[in-house]
Coordinates of C-alpha atoms and ligand atoms in Angstrom, one line a residue:
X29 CA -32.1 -31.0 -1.1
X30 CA -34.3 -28.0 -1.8
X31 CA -33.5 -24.4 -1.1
X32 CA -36.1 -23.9 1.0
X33 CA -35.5 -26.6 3.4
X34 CA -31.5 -25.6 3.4
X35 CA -33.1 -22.3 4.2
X36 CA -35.3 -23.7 6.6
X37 CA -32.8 -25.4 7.9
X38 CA -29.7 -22.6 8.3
X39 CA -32.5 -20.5 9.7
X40 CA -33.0 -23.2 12.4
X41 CA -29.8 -23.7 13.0
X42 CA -29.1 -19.6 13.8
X43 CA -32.2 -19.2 15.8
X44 CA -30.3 -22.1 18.0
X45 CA -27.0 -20.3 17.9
X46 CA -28.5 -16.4 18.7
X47 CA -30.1 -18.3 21.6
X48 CA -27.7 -20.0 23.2
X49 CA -25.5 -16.4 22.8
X50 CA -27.9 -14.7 24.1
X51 CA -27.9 -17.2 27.2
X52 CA -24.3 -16.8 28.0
X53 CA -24.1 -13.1 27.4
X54 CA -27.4 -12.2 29.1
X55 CA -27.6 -8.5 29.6
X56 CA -24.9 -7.9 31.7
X57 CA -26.1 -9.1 35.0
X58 CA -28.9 -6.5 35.9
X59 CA -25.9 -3.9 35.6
X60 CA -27.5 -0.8 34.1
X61 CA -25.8 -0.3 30.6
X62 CA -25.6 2.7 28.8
X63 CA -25.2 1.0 25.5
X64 CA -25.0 2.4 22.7
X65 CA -27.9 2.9 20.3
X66 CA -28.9 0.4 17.7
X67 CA -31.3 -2.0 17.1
X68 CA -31.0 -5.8 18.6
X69 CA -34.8 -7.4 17.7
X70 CA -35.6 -9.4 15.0
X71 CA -35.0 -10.2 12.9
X72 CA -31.8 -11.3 13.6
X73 CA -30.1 -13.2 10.7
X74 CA -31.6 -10.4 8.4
X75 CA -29.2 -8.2 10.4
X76 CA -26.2 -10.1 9.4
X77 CA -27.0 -10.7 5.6
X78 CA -27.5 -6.8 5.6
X79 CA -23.9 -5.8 7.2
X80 CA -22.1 -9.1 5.2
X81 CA -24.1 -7.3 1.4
X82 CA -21.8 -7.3 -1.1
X83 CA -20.7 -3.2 -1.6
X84 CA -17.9 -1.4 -3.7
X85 CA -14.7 -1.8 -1.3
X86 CA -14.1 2.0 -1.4
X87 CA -17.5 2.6 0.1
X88 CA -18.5 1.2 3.7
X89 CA -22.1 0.0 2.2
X90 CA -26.0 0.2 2.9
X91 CA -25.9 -0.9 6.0
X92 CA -23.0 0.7 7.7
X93 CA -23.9 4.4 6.1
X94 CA -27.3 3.7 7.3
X95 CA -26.5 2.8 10.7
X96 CA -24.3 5.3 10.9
X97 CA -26.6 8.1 9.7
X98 CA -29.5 7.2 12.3
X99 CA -27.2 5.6 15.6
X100 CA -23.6 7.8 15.1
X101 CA -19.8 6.1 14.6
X102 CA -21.0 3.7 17.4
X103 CA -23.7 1.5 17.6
X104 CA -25.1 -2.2 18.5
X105 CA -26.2 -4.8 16.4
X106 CA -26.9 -8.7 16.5
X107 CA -23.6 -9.9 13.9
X108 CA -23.5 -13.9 13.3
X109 CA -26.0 -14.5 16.5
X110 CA -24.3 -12.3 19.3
X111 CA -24.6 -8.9 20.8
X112 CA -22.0 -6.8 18.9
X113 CA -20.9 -3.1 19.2
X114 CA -19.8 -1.8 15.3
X115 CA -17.1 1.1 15.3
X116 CA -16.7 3.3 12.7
X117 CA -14.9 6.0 15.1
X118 CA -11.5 5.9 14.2
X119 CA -10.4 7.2 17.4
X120 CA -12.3 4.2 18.9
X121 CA -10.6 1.7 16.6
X122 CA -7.5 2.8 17.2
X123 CA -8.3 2.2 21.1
X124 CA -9.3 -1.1 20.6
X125 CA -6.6 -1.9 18.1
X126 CA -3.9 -1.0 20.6
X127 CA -5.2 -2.3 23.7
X128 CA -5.3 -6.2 22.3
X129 CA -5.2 -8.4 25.5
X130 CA -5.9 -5.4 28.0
X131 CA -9.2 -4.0 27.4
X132 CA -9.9 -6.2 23.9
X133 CA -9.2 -9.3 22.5
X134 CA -9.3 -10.8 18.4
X135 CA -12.5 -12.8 18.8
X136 CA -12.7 -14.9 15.5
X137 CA -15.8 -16.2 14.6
X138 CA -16.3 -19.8 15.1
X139 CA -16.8 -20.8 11.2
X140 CA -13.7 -19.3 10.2
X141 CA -11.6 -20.6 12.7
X142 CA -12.9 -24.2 11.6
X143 CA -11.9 -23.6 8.3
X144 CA -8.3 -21.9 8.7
X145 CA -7.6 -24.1 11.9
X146 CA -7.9 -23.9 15.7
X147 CA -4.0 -23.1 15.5
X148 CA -4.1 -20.7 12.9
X149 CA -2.6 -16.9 14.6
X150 CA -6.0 -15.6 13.6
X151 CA -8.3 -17.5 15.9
X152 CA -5.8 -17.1 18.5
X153 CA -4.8 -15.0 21.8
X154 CA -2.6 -15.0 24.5
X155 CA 1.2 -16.3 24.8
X156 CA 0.4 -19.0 22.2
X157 CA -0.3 -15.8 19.6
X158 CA 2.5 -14.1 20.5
X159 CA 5.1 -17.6 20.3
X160 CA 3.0 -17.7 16.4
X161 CA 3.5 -14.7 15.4
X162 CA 7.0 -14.4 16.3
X163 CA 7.9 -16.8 13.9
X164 CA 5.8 -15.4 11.0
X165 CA 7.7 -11.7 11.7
X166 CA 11.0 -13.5 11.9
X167 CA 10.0 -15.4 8.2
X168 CA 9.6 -11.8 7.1
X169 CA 11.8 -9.6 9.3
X170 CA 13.6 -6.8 6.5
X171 CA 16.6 -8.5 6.6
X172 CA 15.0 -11.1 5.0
X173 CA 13.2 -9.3 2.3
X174 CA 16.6 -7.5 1.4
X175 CA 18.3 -10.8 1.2
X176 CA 15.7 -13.6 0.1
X177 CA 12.2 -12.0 -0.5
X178 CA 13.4 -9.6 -3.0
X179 CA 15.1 -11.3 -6.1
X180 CA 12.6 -13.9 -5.9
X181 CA 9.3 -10.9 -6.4
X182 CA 11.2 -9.9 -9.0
X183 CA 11.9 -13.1 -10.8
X184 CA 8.3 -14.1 -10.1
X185 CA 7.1 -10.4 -11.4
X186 CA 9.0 -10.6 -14.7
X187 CA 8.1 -13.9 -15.3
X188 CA 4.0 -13.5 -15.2
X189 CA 4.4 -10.3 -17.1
X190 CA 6.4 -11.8 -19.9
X191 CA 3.4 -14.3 -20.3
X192 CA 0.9 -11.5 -21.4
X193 CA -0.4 -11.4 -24.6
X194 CA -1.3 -8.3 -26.3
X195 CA -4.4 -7.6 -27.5
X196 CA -5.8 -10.4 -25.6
X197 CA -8.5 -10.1 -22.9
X198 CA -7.3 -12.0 -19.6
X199 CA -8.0 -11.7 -15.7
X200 CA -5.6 -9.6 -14.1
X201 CA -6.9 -10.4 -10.8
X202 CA -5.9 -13.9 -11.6
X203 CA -2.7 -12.9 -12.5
X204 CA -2.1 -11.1 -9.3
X205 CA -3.6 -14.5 -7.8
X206 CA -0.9 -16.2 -9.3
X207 CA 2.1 -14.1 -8.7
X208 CA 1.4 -14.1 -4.9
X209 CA 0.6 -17.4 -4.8
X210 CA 4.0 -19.0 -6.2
X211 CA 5.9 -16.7 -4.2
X212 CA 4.2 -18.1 -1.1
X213 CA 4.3 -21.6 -1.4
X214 CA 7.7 -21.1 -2.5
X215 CA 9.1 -19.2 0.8
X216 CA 6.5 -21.5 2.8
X217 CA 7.3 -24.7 1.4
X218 CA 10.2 -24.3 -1.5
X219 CA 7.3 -25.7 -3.8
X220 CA 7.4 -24.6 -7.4
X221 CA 5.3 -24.4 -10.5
X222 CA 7.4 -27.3 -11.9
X223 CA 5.8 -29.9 -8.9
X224 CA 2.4 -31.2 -9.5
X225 CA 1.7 -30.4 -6.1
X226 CA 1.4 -26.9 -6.7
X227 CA -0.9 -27.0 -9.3
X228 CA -3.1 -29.7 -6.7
X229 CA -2.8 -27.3 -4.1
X230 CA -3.9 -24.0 -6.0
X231 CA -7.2 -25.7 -7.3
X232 CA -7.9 -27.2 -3.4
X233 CA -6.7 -23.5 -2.5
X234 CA -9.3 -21.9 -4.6
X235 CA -12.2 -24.2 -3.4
X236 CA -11.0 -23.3 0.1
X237 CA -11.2 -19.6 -0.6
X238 CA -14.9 -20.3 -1.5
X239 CA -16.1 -21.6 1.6
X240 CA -14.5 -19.0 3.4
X241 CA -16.8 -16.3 2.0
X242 CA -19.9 -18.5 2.2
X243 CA -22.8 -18.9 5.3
X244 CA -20.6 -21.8 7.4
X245 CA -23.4 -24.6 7.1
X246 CA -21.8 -28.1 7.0
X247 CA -24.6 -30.1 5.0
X248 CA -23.3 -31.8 2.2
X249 CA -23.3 -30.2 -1.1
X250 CA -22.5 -26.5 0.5
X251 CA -19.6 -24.1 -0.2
X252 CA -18.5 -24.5 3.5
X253 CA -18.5 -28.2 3.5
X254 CA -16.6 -28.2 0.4
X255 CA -13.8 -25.8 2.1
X256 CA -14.0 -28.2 5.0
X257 CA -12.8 -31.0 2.5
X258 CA -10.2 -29.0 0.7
X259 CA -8.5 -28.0 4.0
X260 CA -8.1 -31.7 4.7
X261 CA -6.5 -31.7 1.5
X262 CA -4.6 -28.8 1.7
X263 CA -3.3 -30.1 5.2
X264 CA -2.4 -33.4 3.6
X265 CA -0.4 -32.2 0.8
X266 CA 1.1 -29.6 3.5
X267 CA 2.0 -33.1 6.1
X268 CA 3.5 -34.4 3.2
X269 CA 6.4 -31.7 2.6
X270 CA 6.9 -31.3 6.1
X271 CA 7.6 -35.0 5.9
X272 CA 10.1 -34.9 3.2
X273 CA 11.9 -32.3 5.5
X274 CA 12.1 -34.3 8.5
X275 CA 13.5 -37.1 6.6
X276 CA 16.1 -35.1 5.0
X277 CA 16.8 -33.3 8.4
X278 CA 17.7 -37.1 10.2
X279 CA 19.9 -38.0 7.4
X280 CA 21.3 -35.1 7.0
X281 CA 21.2 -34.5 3.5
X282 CA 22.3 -31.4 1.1
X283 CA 20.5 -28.9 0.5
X284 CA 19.0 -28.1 3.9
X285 CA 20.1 -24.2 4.1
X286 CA 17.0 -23.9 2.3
X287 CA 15.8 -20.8 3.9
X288 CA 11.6 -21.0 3.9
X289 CA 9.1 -21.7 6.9
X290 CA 9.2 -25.7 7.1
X291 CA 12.9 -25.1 8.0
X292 CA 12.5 -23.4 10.8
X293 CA 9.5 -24.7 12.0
X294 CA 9.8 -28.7 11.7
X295 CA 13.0 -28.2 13.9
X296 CA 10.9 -26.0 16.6
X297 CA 11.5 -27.6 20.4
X298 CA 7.5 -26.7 20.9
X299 CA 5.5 -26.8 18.2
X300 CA 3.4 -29.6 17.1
X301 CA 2.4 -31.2 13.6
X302 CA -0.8 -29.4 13.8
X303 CA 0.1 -26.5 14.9
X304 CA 2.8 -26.4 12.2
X305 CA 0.3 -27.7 9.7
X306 CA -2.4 -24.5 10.6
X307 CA 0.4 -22.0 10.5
X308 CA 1.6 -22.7 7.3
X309 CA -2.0 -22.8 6.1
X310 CA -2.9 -19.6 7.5
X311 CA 0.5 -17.8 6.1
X312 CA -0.4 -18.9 2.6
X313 CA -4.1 -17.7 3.0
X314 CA -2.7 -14.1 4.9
X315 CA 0.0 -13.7 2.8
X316 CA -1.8 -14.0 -0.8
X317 CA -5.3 -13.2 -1.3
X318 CA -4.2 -10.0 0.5
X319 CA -1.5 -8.9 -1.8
X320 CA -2.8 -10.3 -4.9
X321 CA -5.9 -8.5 -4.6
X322 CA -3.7 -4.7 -3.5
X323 CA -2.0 -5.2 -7.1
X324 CA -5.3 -5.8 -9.0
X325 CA -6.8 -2.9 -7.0
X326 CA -3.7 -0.8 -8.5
X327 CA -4.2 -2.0 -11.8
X328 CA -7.8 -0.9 -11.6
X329 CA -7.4 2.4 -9.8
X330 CA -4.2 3.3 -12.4
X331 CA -6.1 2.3 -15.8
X332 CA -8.4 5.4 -14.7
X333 CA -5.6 7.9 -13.7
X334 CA -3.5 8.1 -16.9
X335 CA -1.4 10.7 -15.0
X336 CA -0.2 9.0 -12.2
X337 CA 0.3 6.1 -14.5
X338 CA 2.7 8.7 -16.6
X339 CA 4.4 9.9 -13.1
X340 CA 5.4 6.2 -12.4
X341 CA 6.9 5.4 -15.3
X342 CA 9.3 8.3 -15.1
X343 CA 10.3 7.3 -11.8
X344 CA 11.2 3.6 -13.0
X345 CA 12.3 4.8 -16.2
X346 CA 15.0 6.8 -14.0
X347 CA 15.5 4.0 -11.8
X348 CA 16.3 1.6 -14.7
X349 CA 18.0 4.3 -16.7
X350 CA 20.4 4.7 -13.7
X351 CA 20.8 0.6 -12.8
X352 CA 21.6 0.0 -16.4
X353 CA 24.5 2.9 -16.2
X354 CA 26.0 1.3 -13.2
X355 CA 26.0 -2.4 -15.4
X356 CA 22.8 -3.3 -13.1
X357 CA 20.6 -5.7 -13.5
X358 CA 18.4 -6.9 -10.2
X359 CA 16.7 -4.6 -8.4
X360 CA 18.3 -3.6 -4.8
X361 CA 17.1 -2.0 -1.7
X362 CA 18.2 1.0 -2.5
X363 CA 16.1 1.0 -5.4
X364 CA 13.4 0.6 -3.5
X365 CA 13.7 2.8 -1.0
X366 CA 13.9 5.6 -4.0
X367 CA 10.4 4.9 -5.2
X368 CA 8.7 7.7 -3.7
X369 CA 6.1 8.2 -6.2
X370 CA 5.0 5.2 -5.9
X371 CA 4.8 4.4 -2.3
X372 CA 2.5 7.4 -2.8
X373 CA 0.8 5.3 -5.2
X374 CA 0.7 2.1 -2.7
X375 CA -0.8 4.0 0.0
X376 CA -3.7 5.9 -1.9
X377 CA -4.3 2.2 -3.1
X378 CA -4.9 0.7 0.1
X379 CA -6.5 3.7 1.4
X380 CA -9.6 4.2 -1.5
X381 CA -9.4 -0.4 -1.9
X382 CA -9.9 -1.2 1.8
X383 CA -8.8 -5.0 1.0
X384 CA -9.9 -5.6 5.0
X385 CA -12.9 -3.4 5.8
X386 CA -13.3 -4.7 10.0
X387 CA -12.1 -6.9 12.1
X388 CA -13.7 -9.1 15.0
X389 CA -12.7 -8.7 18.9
X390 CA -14.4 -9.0 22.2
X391 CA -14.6 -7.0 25.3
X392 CA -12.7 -8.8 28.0
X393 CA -13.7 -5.9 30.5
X394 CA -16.1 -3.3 31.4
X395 CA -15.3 -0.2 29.1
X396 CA -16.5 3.0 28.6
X397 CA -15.7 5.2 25.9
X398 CA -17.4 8.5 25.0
X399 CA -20.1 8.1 27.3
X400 CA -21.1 4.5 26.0
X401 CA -21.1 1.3 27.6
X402 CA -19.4 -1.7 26.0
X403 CA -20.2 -4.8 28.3
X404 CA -17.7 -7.5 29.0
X405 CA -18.4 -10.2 26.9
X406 CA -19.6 -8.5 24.2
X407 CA -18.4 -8.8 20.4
X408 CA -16.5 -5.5 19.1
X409 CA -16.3 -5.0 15.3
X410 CA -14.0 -2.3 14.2
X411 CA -14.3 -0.9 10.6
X412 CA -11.0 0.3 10.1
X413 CA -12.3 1.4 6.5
X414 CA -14.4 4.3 8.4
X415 CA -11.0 6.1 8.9
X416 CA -9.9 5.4 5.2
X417 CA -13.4 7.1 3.8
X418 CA -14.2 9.8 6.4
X419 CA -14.1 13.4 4.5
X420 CA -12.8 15.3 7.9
X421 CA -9.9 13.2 7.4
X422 CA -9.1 12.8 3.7
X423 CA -10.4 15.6 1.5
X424 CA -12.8 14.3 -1.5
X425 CA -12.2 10.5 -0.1
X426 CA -13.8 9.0 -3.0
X427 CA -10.9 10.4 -5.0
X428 CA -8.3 8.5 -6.4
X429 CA -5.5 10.9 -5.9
X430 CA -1.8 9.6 -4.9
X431 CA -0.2 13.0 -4.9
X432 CA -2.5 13.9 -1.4
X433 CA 0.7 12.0 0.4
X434 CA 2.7 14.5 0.1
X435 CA 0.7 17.1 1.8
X436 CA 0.2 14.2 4.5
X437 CA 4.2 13.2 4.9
X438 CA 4.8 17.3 4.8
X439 CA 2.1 17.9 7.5
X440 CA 2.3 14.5 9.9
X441 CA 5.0 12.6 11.0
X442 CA 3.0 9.5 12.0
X443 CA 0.0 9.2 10.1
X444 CA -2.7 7.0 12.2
X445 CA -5.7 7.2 9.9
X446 CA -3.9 4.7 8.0
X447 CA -5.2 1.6 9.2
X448 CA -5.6 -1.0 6.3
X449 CA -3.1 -3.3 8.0
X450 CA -4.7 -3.2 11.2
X451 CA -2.8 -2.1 14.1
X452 CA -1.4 -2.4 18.0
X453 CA 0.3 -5.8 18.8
X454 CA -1.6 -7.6 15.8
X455 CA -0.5 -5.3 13.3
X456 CA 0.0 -7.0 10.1
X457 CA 3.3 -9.0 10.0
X458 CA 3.2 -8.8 6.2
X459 CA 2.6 -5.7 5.7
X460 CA 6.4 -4.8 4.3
X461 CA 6.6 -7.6 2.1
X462 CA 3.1 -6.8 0.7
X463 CA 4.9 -3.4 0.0
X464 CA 7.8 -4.6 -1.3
X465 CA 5.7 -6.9 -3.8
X466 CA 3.5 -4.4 -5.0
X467 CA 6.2 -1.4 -5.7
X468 CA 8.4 -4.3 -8.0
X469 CA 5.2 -5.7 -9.5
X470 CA 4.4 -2.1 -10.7
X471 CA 8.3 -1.0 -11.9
X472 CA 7.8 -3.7 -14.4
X473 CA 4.4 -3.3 -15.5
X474 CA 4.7 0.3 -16.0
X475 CA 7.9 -0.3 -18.3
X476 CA 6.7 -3.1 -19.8
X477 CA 2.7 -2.0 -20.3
X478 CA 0.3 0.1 -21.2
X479 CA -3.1 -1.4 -20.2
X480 CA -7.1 -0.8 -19.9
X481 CA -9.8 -2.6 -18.9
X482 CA -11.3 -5.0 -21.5
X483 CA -14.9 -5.0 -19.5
X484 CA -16.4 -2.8 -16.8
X485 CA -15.6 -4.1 -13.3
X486 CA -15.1 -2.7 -10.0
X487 CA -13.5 -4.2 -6.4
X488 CA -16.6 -5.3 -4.3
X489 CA -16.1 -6.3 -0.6
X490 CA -18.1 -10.5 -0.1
X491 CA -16.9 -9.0 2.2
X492 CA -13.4 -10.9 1.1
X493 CA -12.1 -8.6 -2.0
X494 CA -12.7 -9.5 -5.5
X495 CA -13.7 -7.9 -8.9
X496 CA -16.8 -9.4 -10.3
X497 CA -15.7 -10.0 -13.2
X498 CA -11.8 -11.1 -12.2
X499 CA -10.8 -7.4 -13.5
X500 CA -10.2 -8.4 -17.4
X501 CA -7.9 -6.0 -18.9
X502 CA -6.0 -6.0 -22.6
X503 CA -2.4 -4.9 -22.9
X504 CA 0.0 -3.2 -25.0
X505 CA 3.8 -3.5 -24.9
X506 CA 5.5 -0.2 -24.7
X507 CA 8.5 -0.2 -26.9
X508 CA 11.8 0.8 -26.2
X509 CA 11.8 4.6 -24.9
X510 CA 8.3 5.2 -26.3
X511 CA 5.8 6.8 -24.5
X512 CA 2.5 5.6 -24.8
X513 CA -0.2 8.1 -25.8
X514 CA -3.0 8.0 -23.2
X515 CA -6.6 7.4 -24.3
X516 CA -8.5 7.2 -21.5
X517 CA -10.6 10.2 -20.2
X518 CA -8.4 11.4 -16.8
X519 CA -11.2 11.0 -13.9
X520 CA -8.2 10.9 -10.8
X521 CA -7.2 14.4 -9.3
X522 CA -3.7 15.7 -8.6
Ligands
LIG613 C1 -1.9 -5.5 1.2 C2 -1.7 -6.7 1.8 C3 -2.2 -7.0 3.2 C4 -3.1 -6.4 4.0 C5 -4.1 -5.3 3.6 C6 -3.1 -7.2 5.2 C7 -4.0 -6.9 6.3 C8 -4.0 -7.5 7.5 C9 -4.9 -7.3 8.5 C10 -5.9 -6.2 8.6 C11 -4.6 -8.2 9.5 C12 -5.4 -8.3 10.8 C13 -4.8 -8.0 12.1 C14 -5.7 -8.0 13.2 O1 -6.5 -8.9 13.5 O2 -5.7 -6.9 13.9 C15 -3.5 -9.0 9.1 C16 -3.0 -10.0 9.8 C17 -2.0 -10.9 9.3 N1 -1.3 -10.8 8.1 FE1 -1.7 -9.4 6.7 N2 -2.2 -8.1 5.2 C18 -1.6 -8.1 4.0 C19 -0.5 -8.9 3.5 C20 0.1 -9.9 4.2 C21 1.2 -10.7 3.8 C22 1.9 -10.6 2.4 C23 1.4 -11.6 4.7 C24 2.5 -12.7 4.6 C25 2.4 -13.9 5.0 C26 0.5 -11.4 5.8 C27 0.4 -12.1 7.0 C28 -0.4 -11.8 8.1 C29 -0.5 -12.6 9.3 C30 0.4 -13.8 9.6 C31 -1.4 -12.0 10.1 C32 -1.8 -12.4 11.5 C33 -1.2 -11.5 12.5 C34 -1.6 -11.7 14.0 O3 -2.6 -12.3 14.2 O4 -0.8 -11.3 14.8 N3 -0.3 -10.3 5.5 N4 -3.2 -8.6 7.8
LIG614 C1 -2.6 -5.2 -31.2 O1 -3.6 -4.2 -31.7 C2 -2.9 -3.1 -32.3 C3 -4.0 -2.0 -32.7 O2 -5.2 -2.6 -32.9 C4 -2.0 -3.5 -33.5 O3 -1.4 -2.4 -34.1 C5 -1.0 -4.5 -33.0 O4 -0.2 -5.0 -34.1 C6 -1.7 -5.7 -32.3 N1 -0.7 -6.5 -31.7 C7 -0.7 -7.8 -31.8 C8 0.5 -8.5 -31.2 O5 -1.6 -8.5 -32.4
LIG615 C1 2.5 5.8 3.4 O1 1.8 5.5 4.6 C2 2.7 5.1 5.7 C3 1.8 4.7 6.9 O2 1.1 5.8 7.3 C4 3.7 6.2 6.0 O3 4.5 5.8 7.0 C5 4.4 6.6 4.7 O4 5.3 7.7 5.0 C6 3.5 6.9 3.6 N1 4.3 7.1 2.4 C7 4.0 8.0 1.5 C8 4.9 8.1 0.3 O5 3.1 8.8 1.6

């Protein structure tokens, strides 16, 4: 097939789609709106391609900027064929973040809930959410990172670290890719590198990933249809292990205190085979390209800040120092809990790297916020990166600079402009564990490593995260008590 007839085609098929939206939205009933401004004509598709434009995750792009500059921190826009109102008003975004189910709902567009499931927690509202989430914040309540998440980061850590090579260029955004990714289908599913599963389910997993970040056409030889494919896949290799469990639950065999998510779920009173099937899949999509891509953005953001890098390495050189006194080995909670500097480091990371940069929801009333309409109905898109990159709130926000939290802890006691993992009852369940995996990912790669980046590359938002160029960087082993010599030009602030 030709480009121009898929593009003829997808064109079609969008014009069908704004129309039918427009149909069942109409215009609010002859109400008289006061909507905010922005521009609704055609044409329409361009209007998505130009807010979906690839951009450097610690901007907000063209678009957005542009938008902002001529309509203010709220305006209207036609996003994937509907009638959409785009927030970058953090006080507004906070609103609809909190009143989920009241005033707002998550509205997940239709192409994404195809791929990730129509029982996947992210397309869903209502009692059915809450029942789903429930059991992915129980899978990862504290007590459970103390007891079960914890030794396993760090065995999982050490063990993709020890595999570096000096001197050798590799992808450290596939190694981030990979340490998430085993310690997920391992607490998921108890799968391991050793089962030829895994390594199945990581290539079906990437192709998946593809067509998740790709225009949702199913026509044969497209990234979507492709995801569509591997999802069957996925879900097939997924049926299979919850299989196994069943069996081994009937007969009652050893073994079965084996503490991941098919254990509590294939004994669930409620829950059915595809519901399980779709949670599963949408923990191992949640819970990995997330985290794996906030420890490649730290590996990016550190290579240019020498100092920081320096500041860290004290703090885990102490904590190591002090485990090693005590006839230590594994790294505790309390060990955790005493890395200050770099939870600093964590949250400056997520601030400036804006893995998620918006989120979709709906109006399910009437509301009115600073003078503006927003029509029931109508598709609400809050960039909770707008908060993350607005100067009134962070001084010099295009700054990489960790040591600005401890102004903020001095000053606030509950920081709300910190919104990279969402917030109100869908706040991210993961967001502790993500935590937890990035502060032991970076106490051994500090004391391991020196590193720098082999090639230029920078984090762009597709508007999934990713480095261009998978973030290739060359590493040297520190030895013993040496400190490295820095030789890269110090471009962070402190
Ligand atoms: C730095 C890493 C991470 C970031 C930035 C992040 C961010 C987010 C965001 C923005 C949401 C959307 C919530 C909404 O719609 O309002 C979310 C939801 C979710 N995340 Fe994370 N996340 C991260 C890591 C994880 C991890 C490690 C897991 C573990 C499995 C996880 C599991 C989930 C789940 C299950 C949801 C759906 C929650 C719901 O709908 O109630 N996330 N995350
Ligand atoms: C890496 O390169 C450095 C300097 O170029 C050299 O001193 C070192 O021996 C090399 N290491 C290995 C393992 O090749
Ligand atoms: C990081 O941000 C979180 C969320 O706002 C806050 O609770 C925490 O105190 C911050 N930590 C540091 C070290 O700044």
């Amino acid at each position: 097939m030709t480009l121009e007839l898929l593009l003829l085609i997808s064109t079609a098929v969008i014009a069908v789609i704004i129309f039918f939206a427009f149909r069942s939205n109409g215009n609010g009933g002859g109400k008289a709106y006061k909507l905010p401004p922005g521009r609704m004509g055609l044409p329409l598709i361009g209007q998505t391609i130009a807010f979906m434009q690839p951009h450097s995750s610690a901007s907000l792009g063209d678009f957005v900027d542009q938008s902002m500059a001529r309509y203010g921190k709220i305006f209207r826009m036609n996003l994937l064929g509907k009638p959409t109102i785009v927030s970058t008003d953090p006080d507004f975004n906070r609103l609809i973040l909190q009143s989920e189910g009241r005033l707002f709902e998550n509205s997940c567009p239709t192409s994404i809930a195809e791929i990730m499931g129509r029982w996947s927690m992210l397309a869903l509202v209502g009692d059915i959410h809450r029942e789903l989430r429930s059991i992915a914040v129980n899978f990862m309540s504290n007590v459970k990172l103390r007891t079960y998440f914890l030794g396993d980061i760090e065995r999982q850590a050490v063990k993709i670290l020890d595999s570096w090579t000096e001197n050798a260029t590799f992808s450290a955004q596939e190694a981030a890719k990979k340490f998430a990714f085993g310690l997920m289908v391992k607490h998921l599913m108890s799968m391991d590198e050793s089962m030829p599963e895994t390594e199945q389910l990581r290539r079906e997993y990437h192709a998946f990933m593809k067509g998740m970040a790709s225009i949702p056409l199913n026509l044969p030889g497209t990234a979507y249809r492709k995801a569509l494919q591997s999802r069957a896949t996925i879900l097939k290799i997924m049926g299979q292990k919850l299989d196994e469990r069943i069996t081994k639950i009937r007969e009652k065999c050893e073994g079965l205190e084996e503490d991941d998510l098919l254990a509590s779920v294939s004994t669930h009173p409620t829950l059915t085979r595809e519901q399980i099937l779709d949670l599963i899949l949408s923990m191992l999509f949640a819970g990995h390209e997330t985290s794996s891509g906030a420890i490649a953005l730290a590996i990016y953001f550190l290579q240019a800040c020498p100092k920081a890098v320096r500041q860290l390495r004290e703090e885990h050189a102490e904590i190591a120092k002090l485990k090693k006194e005590r006839g230590e080995t594994a790294l505790n909670w309390d060990d955790y809990k005493k890395m200050e500097f770099t939870h600093a480091v964590i949250n400056e990371t997520l601030r400036l790297g804006n893995i998620v940069h918006f989120l979709h929801r709906k109006a399910i009333k009437d509301v009115q916020y600073k003078g503006y309409d927003i029509p029931c109905g109508w598709e609400v898109v809050p960039i909770i990166s707008a908060a993350h990159l607005d100067p009134s709130i962070y001084d010099e926000p295009q700054s990489y600079n960790p040591w600005r939290w401890k102004a903020i802890l001095a000053t606030v006691t509950k920081n709300s402009n910190v919104m990279s993992f969402s917030g109100g009852p869908r706040l991210c369940p993961g967001a502790e564990l993500a935590k937890l995996e990035m502060a032991v990912f970076l106490h051994h790669l500090v004391l391991k490593y020196d590193w720098e980046l082999a090639e230029r590359d920078f984090p762009v938002s597709f508007p999934f995260l990713g480095f261009p160029k998978g973030l290739p960087i060359k590493v040297k082993r520190l030895g013993g008590n040496q400190v490295a010599q820095d030789h890269y030009g110090d471009r962070c602030s402190s």
